[in-house]
Short mmCIF file of C-alpha atoms in Angstrom, two decimals:
data_model
loop_
_atom_site.label_atom_id
_atom_site.label_comp_id
_atom_site.label_asym_id
_atom_site.label_seq_id
_atom_site.Cartn_x
_atom_site.Cartn_y
_atom_site.Cartn_z
CA UNK A 18 18.11 -51.67 -45.45
CA UNK A 19 17.60 -54.83 -43.92
CA UNK A 20 21.14 -54.91 -43.09
CA UNK A 21 20.55 -51.68 -41.49
CA UNK A 22 17.51 -52.61 -39.43
CA UNK A 23 18.94 -55.76 -37.52
CA UNK A 24 22.41 -53.37 -36.61
CA UNK A 25 19.15 -50.64 -34.83
CA UNK A 26 17.37 -53.88 -33.76
CA UNK A 27 20.24 -55.06 -32.21
CA UNK A 28 21.48 -51.82 -30.43
CA UNK A 29 18.16 -51.12 -29.26
CA UNK A 30 18.29 -54.28 -26.93
CA UNK A 31 18.21 -53.28 -22.96
CA UNK A 32 22.10 -53.66 -22.00
CA UNK A 33 23.65 -52.87 -25.32
CA UNK A 34 26.92 -51.73 -24.45
CA UNK A 35 26.90 -48.54 -26.95
CA UNK A 36 22.96 -47.78 -25.95
CA UNK A 37 23.74 -44.68 -24.12
CA UNK A 38 26.33 -43.18 -26.80
CA UNK A 39 24.50 -43.88 -29.91
CA UNK A 40 20.89 -42.07 -27.90
CA UNK A 41 22.73 -38.77 -28.28
CA UNK A 42 24.24 -39.53 -31.93
CA UNK A 43 21.16 -40.54 -33.40
CA UNK A 44 19.00 -37.33 -32.69
CA UNK A 45 21.65 -35.60 -33.99
CA UNK A 46 19.34 -33.45 -37.10
CA UNK A 47 21.90 -34.51 -39.42
CA UNK A 48 22.25 -37.99 -38.28
CA UNK A 49 18.29 -38.21 -38.04
CA UNK A 50 17.48 -37.00 -41.64
CA UNK A 51 20.26 -39.85 -42.82
CA UNK A 52 18.16 -42.40 -41.20
CA UNK A 53 14.59 -41.29 -42.01
CA UNK A 54 15.75 -41.29 -45.67
CA UNK A 55 17.03 -44.88 -45.12
CA UNK A 56 14.44 -46.43 -43.03
CA UNK A 57 11.35 -43.82 -42.84
CA UNK A 58 8.69 -43.56 -40.11
CA UNK A 59 8.73 -47.14 -39.15
CA UNK A 60 12.55 -46.95 -38.31
CA UNK A 61 12.22 -43.43 -36.71
CA UNK A 62 9.15 -44.81 -34.43
CA UNK A 63 11.82 -47.46 -33.35
CA UNK A 64 14.24 -45.37 -32.60
CA UNK A 65 12.73 -43.22 -30.46
CA UNK A 66 10.59 -46.18 -28.80
CA UNK A 67 14.48 -47.01 -27.78
CA UNK A 68 15.34 -43.42 -26.26
CA UNK A 69 12.30 -43.90 -23.81
CA UNK A 70 13.78 -43.14 -20.28
CA UNK A 71 12.41 -46.15 -18.30
CA UNK A 72 14.76 -45.94 -15.22
CA UNK A 73 12.87 -46.61 -12.21
CA UNK A 74 9.87 -48.42 -14.10
CA UNK A 75 8.67 -51.46 -11.75
CA UNK A 76 6.56 -54.55 -13.14
CA UNK A 77 2.73 -54.24 -11.89
CA UNK A 78 2.32 -50.62 -12.14
CA UNK A 79 0.34 -48.55 -14.40
CA UNK A 80 2.24 -46.77 -16.69
CA UNK A 81 2.11 -42.82 -18.00
CA UNK A 82 4.15 -41.70 -21.26
CA UNK A 83 5.60 -38.11 -20.46
CA UNK A 84 6.56 -36.26 -23.18
CA UNK A 85 9.61 -34.63 -21.26
CA UNK A 86 11.37 -31.35 -21.10
CA UNK A 87 14.10 -29.68 -19.31
CA UNK A 88 12.20 -27.43 -16.70
CA UNK A 89 9.23 -30.24 -16.56
CA UNK A 90 11.61 -32.78 -15.14
CA UNK A 91 11.04 -31.49 -11.82
CA UNK A 92 8.12 -32.42 -11.23
CA UNK A 93 8.38 -35.62 -12.87
CA UNK A 94 10.83 -36.19 -10.50
CA UNK A 95 8.39 -36.20 -7.92
CA UNK A 96 5.73 -38.26 -9.52
CA UNK A 97 8.55 -40.81 -9.83
CA UNK A 98 9.25 -40.42 -6.23
CA UNK A 99 5.81 -40.41 -4.46
CA UNK A 100 3.34 -41.79 -6.69
CA UNK A 101 2.38 -44.95 -7.24
CA UNK A 102 2.68 -45.22 -11.04
CA UNK A 103 5.55 -45.52 -13.50
CA UNK A 104 6.35 -42.50 -15.61
CA UNK A 105 8.55 -43.33 -18.67
CA UNK A 106 9.86 -40.09 -20.17
CA UNK A 107 10.33 -39.43 -23.99
CA UNK A 108 12.17 -36.50 -24.34
CA UNK A 109 10.46 -33.52 -26.77
CA UNK A 110 14.08 -32.83 -27.86
CA UNK A 111 13.66 -36.29 -29.91
CA UNK A 112 10.26 -35.36 -31.23
CA UNK A 113 11.54 -32.04 -32.41
CA UNK A 114 14.30 -33.44 -34.21
CA UNK A 115 12.60 -36.25 -35.87
CA UNK A 116 9.33 -34.42 -36.70
CA UNK A 117 11.37 -31.53 -38.52
CA UNK A 118 11.97 -34.38 -41.00
CA UNK A 119 8.32 -33.88 -42.31
CA UNK A 120 6.78 -30.58 -40.60
CA UNK A 121 7.83 -27.38 -42.37
CA UNK A 122 9.59 -24.58 -40.16
CA UNK A 123 6.06 -22.48 -40.24
CA UNK A 124 4.60 -25.03 -38.23
CA UNK A 125 7.68 -25.71 -35.83
CA UNK A 126 6.40 -23.04 -33.44
CA UNK A 127 4.42 -23.00 -30.27
CA UNK A 128 0.91 -21.90 -30.66
CA UNK A 129 1.22 -20.43 -34.01
CA UNK A 130 1.13 -23.85 -35.93
CA UNK A 131 -2.52 -23.99 -35.23
CA UNK A 132 -3.54 -21.22 -37.65
CA UNK A 133 -0.69 -21.94 -40.12
CA UNK A 134 -1.89 -25.58 -40.55
CA UNK A 135 -3.30 -25.45 -44.08
CA UNK A 136 -4.57 -27.79 -46.76
CA UNK A 137 -1.38 -28.78 -48.33
CA UNK A 138 0.33 -29.21 -44.69
CA UNK A 139 -2.05 -32.74 -45.07
CA UNK A 140 0.47 -34.82 -46.30
CA UNK A 141 3.18 -33.39 -43.42
CA UNK A 142 0.95 -33.73 -40.90
CA UNK A 143 -0.07 -37.23 -42.25
CA UNK A 144 3.33 -38.38 -41.78
CA UNK A 145 4.03 -37.17 -38.09
CA UNK A 146 0.83 -38.62 -36.99
CA UNK A 147 2.05 -42.19 -38.46
CA UNK A 148 5.36 -41.40 -36.26
CA UNK A 149 3.49 -40.76 -33.08
CA UNK A 150 0.81 -43.60 -33.69
CA UNK A 151 3.66 -46.29 -34.18
CA UNK A 152 5.41 -44.65 -31.28
CA UNK A 153 1.92 -44.65 -29.18
CA UNK A 154 1.56 -48.26 -30.41
CA UNK A 155 5.03 -49.24 -29.44
CA UNK A 156 4.94 -47.60 -25.19
CA UNK A 157 1.52 -49.41 -25.25
CA UNK A 158 3.01 -52.83 -25.94
CA UNK A 159 6.25 -52.06 -24.17
CA UNK A 160 4.72 -51.04 -21.12
CA UNK A 161 1.20 -50.97 -21.25
CA UNK A 162 1.23 -46.78 -21.15
CA UNK A 163 -2.30 -45.85 -20.12
CA UNK A 164 -1.98 -42.33 -20.89
CA UNK A 165 0.27 -39.63 -22.11
CA UNK A 166 1.16 -36.68 -20.13
CA UNK A 167 3.05 -33.25 -21.94
CA UNK A 168 4.01 -29.88 -20.42
CA UNK A 169 1.59 -27.92 -21.90
CA UNK A 170 -1.49 -27.53 -24.17
CA UNK A 171 0.25 -25.63 -26.94
CA UNK A 172 3.58 -27.26 -27.87
CA UNK A 173 4.20 -28.20 -31.69
CA UNK A 174 6.19 -31.31 -30.91
CA UNK A 175 2.83 -32.90 -28.96
CA UNK A 176 0.11 -32.27 -31.73
CA UNK A 177 0.86 -35.48 -33.34
CA UNK A 178 0.67 -38.01 -30.22
CA UNK A 179 -2.36 -35.59 -29.16
CA UNK A 180 -4.10 -37.05 -32.36
CA UNK A 181 -2.58 -40.12 -32.03
CA UNK A 182 -4.22 -40.56 -28.58
CA UNK A 183 -7.59 -39.39 -29.98
CA UNK A 184 -7.34 -42.40 -32.43
CA UNK A 185 -6.13 -45.02 -29.90
CA UNK A 186 -8.86 -43.90 -27.14
CA UNK A 187 -6.45 -43.01 -24.44
CA UNK A 188 -6.35 -39.66 -22.36
CA UNK A 189 -4.02 -37.08 -23.58
CA UNK A 190 -3.32 -34.98 -20.30
CA UNK A 191 -1.37 -32.04 -19.67
CA UNK A 192 -0.10 -30.53 -16.22
CA UNK A 193 0.38 -27.16 -17.57
CA UNK A 194 4.11 -25.47 -16.87
CA UNK A 195 2.90 -21.98 -18.15
CA UNK A 196 1.73 -20.16 -15.01
CA UNK A 197 0.12 -17.09 -15.26
CA UNK A 198 1.98 -15.44 -12.01
CA UNK A 199 2.40 -11.95 -13.78
CA UNK A 200 -0.64 -9.97 -14.25
CA UNK A 201 0.78 -8.31 -17.45
CA UNK A 202 1.60 -11.88 -19.14
CA UNK A 203 -2.00 -13.02 -18.11
CA UNK A 204 -2.92 -10.30 -20.74
CA UNK A 205 -0.63 -11.36 -23.49
CA UNK A 206 -1.14 -15.36 -23.08
CA UNK A 207 -5.23 -14.18 -23.50
CA UNK A 208 -4.28 -12.36 -26.65
CA UNK A 209 -2.01 -15.12 -27.82
CA UNK A 210 -4.26 -17.64 -27.79
CA UNK A 211 -7.19 -15.15 -28.99
CA UNK A 212 -5.51 -14.18 -32.07
CA UNK A 213 -4.61 -18.05 -32.96
CA UNK A 214 -8.06 -18.93 -31.96
CA UNK A 215 -6.17 -22.00 -30.52
CA UNK A 216 -8.09 -24.73 -28.79
CA UNK A 217 -6.77 -27.24 -26.67
CA UNK A 218 -8.43 -30.84 -27.83
CA UNK A 219 -6.51 -33.40 -25.65
CA UNK A 220 -8.29 -34.89 -22.58
CA UNK A 221 -7.69 -32.54 -19.61
CA UNK A 222 -5.30 -30.18 -18.00
CA UNK A 223 -3.95 -29.96 -14.42
CA UNK A 224 -2.40 -26.29 -13.58
CA UNK A 225 -0.58 -25.24 -10.21
CA UNK A 226 -3.12 -22.63 -9.45
CA UNK A 227 -6.46 -20.75 -10.17
CA UNK A 228 -5.07 -17.74 -12.58
CA UNK A 229 -3.73 -20.10 -15.13
CA UNK A 230 -7.16 -21.90 -14.87
CA UNK A 231 -8.95 -18.75 -15.29
CA UNK A 232 -6.59 -17.69 -18.35
CA UNK A 233 -7.03 -20.99 -19.96
CA UNK A 234 -11.17 -21.03 -19.91
CA UNK A 235 -11.40 -17.03 -20.59
CA UNK A 236 -9.46 -17.28 -24.09
CA UNK A 237 -11.78 -20.17 -24.79
CA UNK A 238 -8.54 -22.22 -25.07
CA UNK A 239 -10.17 -24.94 -22.97
CA UNK A 240 -13.66 -25.85 -21.42
CA UNK A 241 -14.01 -25.59 -17.38
CA UNK A 242 -14.61 -28.82 -17.48
CA UNK A 243 -11.23 -30.00 -18.85
CA UNK A 244 -8.94 -27.69 -16.25
CA UNK A 245 -8.47 -29.40 -12.59
CA UNK A 246 -5.96 -27.40 -9.88
CA UNK A 247 -3.58 -29.52 -8.21
CA UNK A 248 -0.73 -27.69 -7.34
CA UNK A 249 2.86 -28.49 -7.72
CA UNK A 250 4.71 -31.67 -7.24
CA UNK A 251 7.90 -29.45 -7.32
CA UNK A 252 7.44 -27.86 -4.15
CA UNK A 253 6.40 -31.47 -2.28
CA UNK A 254 9.71 -31.92 -1.25
CA UNK A 255 9.36 -28.82 1.24
CA UNK A 256 6.40 -30.42 2.67
CA UNK A 257 7.07 -34.12 3.32
CA UNK A 258 10.63 -33.69 4.98
CA UNK A 259 12.71 -34.37 2.23
CA UNK A 260 14.71 -31.05 2.46
CA UNK A 261 16.64 -31.50 5.86
CA UNK A 262 18.55 -28.72 7.34
CA UNK A 263 21.85 -28.02 6.27
CA UNK A 264 24.46 -25.32 7.07
CA UNK A 265 23.93 -21.70 5.62
CA UNK A 266 27.06 -21.38 4.13
CA UNK A 267 25.87 -19.88 0.23
CA UNK A 268 24.57 -16.75 -1.02
CA UNK A 269 22.30 -17.42 -3.81
CA UNK A 270 21.87 -14.99 -7.24
CA UNK A 271 19.15 -16.55 -9.59
CA UNK A 272 20.03 -15.70 -13.07
CA UNK A 273 17.48 -13.27 -14.83
CA UNK A 274 18.98 -13.07 -18.08
CA UNK A 275 17.02 -12.32 -21.07
CA UNK A 276 14.01 -10.32 -22.08
CA UNK A 277 11.57 -12.92 -20.95
CA UNK A 278 12.37 -11.35 -16.99
CA UNK A 279 11.66 -7.88 -18.42
CA UNK A 280 14.98 -6.40 -16.34
CA UNK A 281 18.26 -7.55 -18.72
CA UNK A 282 20.20 -4.14 -17.60
CA UNK A 283 19.94 -4.83 -13.93
CA UNK A 284 20.91 -8.54 -13.98
CA UNK A 285 24.07 -7.62 -15.52
CA UNK A 286 24.52 -4.80 -12.84
CA UNK A 287 23.51 -7.48 -10.15
CA UNK A 288 26.01 -9.96 -11.70
CA UNK A 289 28.89 -7.72 -11.37
CA UNK A 290 28.52 -6.86 -7.77
CA UNK A 291 27.93 -10.25 -6.93
CA UNK A 292 31.26 -11.30 -8.70
CA UNK A 293 32.68 -8.64 -6.80
CA UNK A 294 31.52 -9.32 -3.60
CA UNK A 295 32.56 -12.74 -3.98
CA UNK A 296 36.40 -11.72 -4.56
CA UNK A 297 36.34 -9.53 -1.27
CA UNK A 298 34.74 -12.36 0.83
CA UNK A 299 36.75 -15.54 -1.03
CA UNK A 300 38.19 -15.71 2.40
CA UNK A 301 35.08 -16.20 4.37
CA UNK A 302 34.08 -19.88 3.88
CA UNK A 303 30.73 -18.99 1.86
CA UNK A 304 29.81 -20.33 -1.68
CA UNK A 305 28.45 -17.09 -3.74
CA UNK A 306 26.07 -19.59 -6.13
CA UNK A 307 25.26 -18.20 -9.39
CA UNK A 308 22.19 -20.80 -10.10
CA UNK A 309 21.14 -20.60 -14.11
CA UNK A 310 18.20 -21.69 -15.42
CA UNK A 311 19.63 -24.38 -17.93
CA UNK A 312 23.23 -24.85 -19.71
CA UNK A 313 22.44 -21.99 -22.47
CA UNK A 314 21.75 -19.55 -19.91
CA UNK A 315 24.69 -20.80 -17.95
CA UNK A 316 27.15 -20.41 -21.07
CA UNK A 317 25.56 -16.52 -21.71
CA UNK A 318 26.74 -16.18 -17.69
CA UNK A 319 29.87 -17.19 -18.65
CA UNK A 320 30.15 -14.85 -21.40
CA UNK A 321 29.28 -11.99 -19.47
CA UNK A 322 31.77 -12.51 -16.88
CA UNK A 323 34.49 -13.26 -19.51
CA UNK A 324 37.50 -11.07 -17.77
CA UNK A 325 36.03 -10.21 -14.51
CA UNK A 326 37.90 -11.59 -11.54
CA UNK A 327 35.54 -13.66 -9.35
CA UNK A 328 34.62 -16.74 -7.37
CA UNK A 329 31.28 -17.27 -8.36
CA UNK A 330 29.90 -20.83 -8.78
CA UNK A 331 28.09 -21.37 -11.88
CA UNK A 332 25.66 -24.07 -11.94
CA UNK A 333 22.44 -24.77 -13.49
CA UNK A 334 22.00 -28.70 -12.09
CA UNK A 335 21.68 -28.46 -8.35
CA UNK A 336 17.97 -28.36 -7.40
CA UNK A 337 16.75 -25.14 -5.76
CA UNK A 338 15.72 -27.20 -2.64
CA UNK A 339 19.56 -28.17 -2.03
CA UNK A 340 20.86 -24.84 -2.90
CA UNK A 341 17.78 -22.62 -0.79
CA UNK A 342 18.61 -24.78 1.91
CA UNK A 343 22.33 -24.07 2.34
CA UNK A 344 21.79 -20.33 1.46
CA UNK A 345 21.68 -17.10 3.81
CA UNK A 346 20.19 -15.02 1.09
CA UNK A 347 18.80 -15.59 -2.24
CA UNK A 348 18.06 -12.81 -4.75
CA UNK A 349 16.36 -13.11 -8.30
CA UNK A 350 13.23 -11.35 -10.15
CA UNK A 351 10.22 -12.56 -12.15
CA UNK A 352 11.22 -16.34 -11.63
CA UNK A 353 9.46 -18.75 -10.34
CA UNK A 354 12.41 -19.66 -8.21
CA UNK A 355 12.04 -16.55 -6.09
CA UNK A 356 8.46 -17.49 -4.76
CA UNK A 357 9.59 -21.38 -4.14
CA UNK A 358 12.50 -19.32 -1.63
CA UNK A 359 9.44 -18.98 0.43
CA UNK A 360 9.82 -22.28 1.33
CA UNK A 361 13.32 -22.18 2.39
CA UNK A 362 15.00 -20.37 5.39
CA UNK A 363 16.84 -17.90 3.53
CA UNK A 364 16.48 -14.32 3.52
CA UNK A 365 14.82 -13.02 0.24
CA UNK A 366 15.75 -9.96 -1.73
CA UNK A 367 14.18 -8.42 -4.96
CA UNK A 368 15.62 -5.81 -7.27
CA UNK A 369 13.69 -2.62 -8.01
CA UNK A 370 16.32 -0.30 -10.12
CA UNK A 371 17.43 0.02 -13.46
CA UNK A 372 14.86 -1.97 -15.47
CA UNK A 373 13.72 -4.30 -12.79
CA UNK A 374 12.07 -1.17 -11.40
CA UNK A 375 8.55 -1.49 -12.99
CA UNK A 376 5.03 -1.60 -12.83
CA UNK A 377 3.73 -3.63 -10.46
CA UNK A 378 1.56 -5.36 -13.02
CA UNK A 379 5.00 -6.71 -14.48
CA UNK A 380 6.42 -8.18 -11.21
CA UNK A 381 5.79 -11.42 -9.97
CA UNK A 382 6.52 -10.09 -6.80
CA UNK A 383 4.46 -6.62 -6.34
CA UNK A 384 6.88 -4.78 -4.12
CA UNK A 385 4.24 -2.24 -3.46
CA UNK A 386 2.29 -5.08 -1.88
CA UNK A 387 2.96 -4.66 2.42
CA UNK A 388 2.64 -8.28 2.99
CA UNK A 389 5.28 -8.94 0.15
CA UNK A 390 7.39 -6.76 1.94
CA UNK A 391 7.39 -8.51 5.06
CA UNK A 392 9.05 -11.41 3.25
CA UNK A 393 11.37 -9.66 0.57
CA UNK A 394 13.74 -7.16 0.59
CA UNK A 395 13.13 -4.66 -2.09
CA UNK A 396 16.76 -3.39 -3.08
CA UNK A 397 16.60 -0.11 -4.86
CA UNK A 398 20.31 -0.19 -6.32
CA UNK A 399 23.23 -1.53 -6.82
CA UNK A 400 24.67 -0.31 -3.59
CA UNK A 401 22.11 -2.06 -1.65
CA UNK A 402 22.88 -5.19 -2.96
CA UNK A 403 26.48 -5.17 -2.28
CA UNK A 404 25.35 -3.84 1.32
CA UNK A 405 22.85 -6.78 1.94
CA UNK A 406 25.52 -9.48 0.26
CA UNK A 407 28.20 -7.73 2.79
CA UNK A 408 25.71 -7.94 5.82
CA UNK A 409 24.59 -11.82 4.60
CA UNK A 410 28.42 -12.75 5.06
CA UNK A 411 29.14 -11.15 8.33
CA UNK A 412 25.78 -12.08 10.20
CA UNK A 413 23.97 -15.40 11.17
CA UNK A 414 20.87 -16.41 8.91
CA UNK A 415 18.06 -14.86 10.81
CA UNK A 416 14.75 -16.85 11.73
CA UNK A 417 12.09 -16.51 9.53
CA UNK A 418 7.99 -16.63 10.04
CA UNK A 419 7.54 -19.92 7.89
CA UNK A 420 3.95 -20.56 8.53
CA UNK A 421 3.33 -17.05 7.19
CA UNK A 422 5.92 -17.44 3.91
CA UNK A 423 3.91 -20.47 2.81
CA UNK A 424 0.53 -18.54 3.45
CA UNK A 425 2.04 -15.99 1.64
CA UNK A 426 3.05 -18.54 -1.33
CA UNK A 427 -0.43 -19.57 -1.49
CA UNK A 428 -0.94 -16.57 -4.00
CA UNK A 429 0.99 -17.81 -6.40
CA UNK A 430 0.34 -21.59 -5.98
CA UNK A 431 -1.98 -24.32 -4.73
CA UNK A 432 -1.00 -26.18 -2.36
CA UNK A 433 -3.29 -29.48 -1.45
CA UNK A 434 -4.42 -29.76 2.14
CA UNK A 435 -2.06 -32.72 2.79
CA UNK A 436 1.11 -30.75 1.06
CA UNK A 437 1.54 -33.18 -1.26
CA UNK A 438 0.47 -32.23 -5.14
CA UNK A 439 2.00 -35.27 -6.63
CA UNK A 440 -0.89 -37.12 -5.39
CA UNK A 441 -2.95 -34.86 -6.64
CA UNK A 442 -2.00 -35.02 -9.56
CA UNK A 443 -1.78 -38.87 -9.73
CA UNK A 444 -5.31 -38.73 -9.01
CA UNK A 445 -6.10 -36.47 -11.60
CA UNK A 446 -4.17 -38.70 -14.21
CA UNK A 447 -5.99 -41.75 -12.74
CA UNK A 448 -9.40 -40.09 -13.13
CA UNK A 449 -9.06 -40.56 -16.88
CA UNK A 450 -7.80 -43.91 -17.71
CA UNK A 451 -9.75 -46.06 -19.62
CA UNK A 452 -10.58 -48.96 -17.67
CA UNK A 453 -8.48 -52.09 -18.95
CA UNK A 454 -8.50 -50.90 -22.64
CA UNK A 455 -5.01 -50.47 -22.96
CA UNK A 456 -2.39 -53.24 -23.05
CA UNK A 457 -2.09 -54.89 -19.58
CA UNK A 458 0.19 -53.51 -17.15
CA UNK A 459 3.69 -55.54 -17.66
CA UNK A 460 4.70 -58.18 -15.49
CA UNK A 461 8.71 -58.11 -16.69
CA UNK A 462 11.22 -55.31 -17.16
CA UNK A 463 10.24 -54.07 -20.49
CA UNK A 464 11.90 -54.16 -24.19
CA UNK A 465 12.28 -52.15 -26.61
CA UNK A 466 10.51 -52.99 -29.93
CA UNK A 467 12.01 -55.40 -32.44
#
């Protein structure tokens, strides 16, 4: 055991040759379980501390420990770029795999862990809390972390860290990624929180717009003084000149696979049409890009296209500003990305056929709204989609009314007066710093705990 600890201490020093290789291996569930049996909470906390991403860390700055997730990284990237704090990232995958060693499966579910927690779970939570307490203590020693920032109010993986923050007297904050843009899902969210009798017992929550604030308050998840409206940092590149004009050489389909979008059948038809069009126009110098949400989404798309001839470019890694700035046309359904497209120079289309022809309350873009129809082309069938693609290939990208589009975007996103949500979020975070109670800001590159 002592030898194992020495090895772990050695490989977790910055600069160790195998650090990045081991980082991906140690949080494999099977290996992780073995390590937990060998070293318990202490070893798991040290490994977790080592996994924290401190790229871009600068001495002399206040530091925020971010409990990161895949889509949250869009906002954290902008906070790192535009903010005056250090944002060091601890990925939620690490927390999931590690805490699964102690917490039973019935507690490993968003929202539901709250009502399912019973007295017999006390020992499991005690281990998870001891782990979080050790990780947080080490992060404060290593980085001088003054706050923890999570991406939602109700993730089970973050509950132990909320409790650790409470014990250590530092703020547990949320920049909420779940946005109430569809009226139907607003009602679903109300019911979920009310049925669970869920209460957010962290410090405060920042949201992208007012409806999410309304929902969190209406269901008694949060009190009014806990919720601030800041806007979405991910949109900042569109407002600060970071996104530059680019050749209009791309047509983009935003994947809307899965029941969460309400239109899986329409998506499969749209994908087939898009694939056919990519072949028909393969010699025109236009990229047909299928923008997937993540690697899993892209793998499903590959499965859908098995045996289908096409010249599509599939990606989940290209950013929306990079892609949209080059797009002549963007098409998608019930995704926040179709709203962000309003900031781009591209034409935008939404489907209204098959299972995408839904009641207005189940759509992000209300296709029955006159103002929305000025900026979104509504497609009534796969034939209209194909005709739109052919037209986009054959004609230059038309001019768009940027000012009117930005005004429409404000239906779904709060935009600060200066256009910089990152500054608003950082002001929100700083307002909860507890004086000098955290470890003083570091002045040298932090080392992993020993």
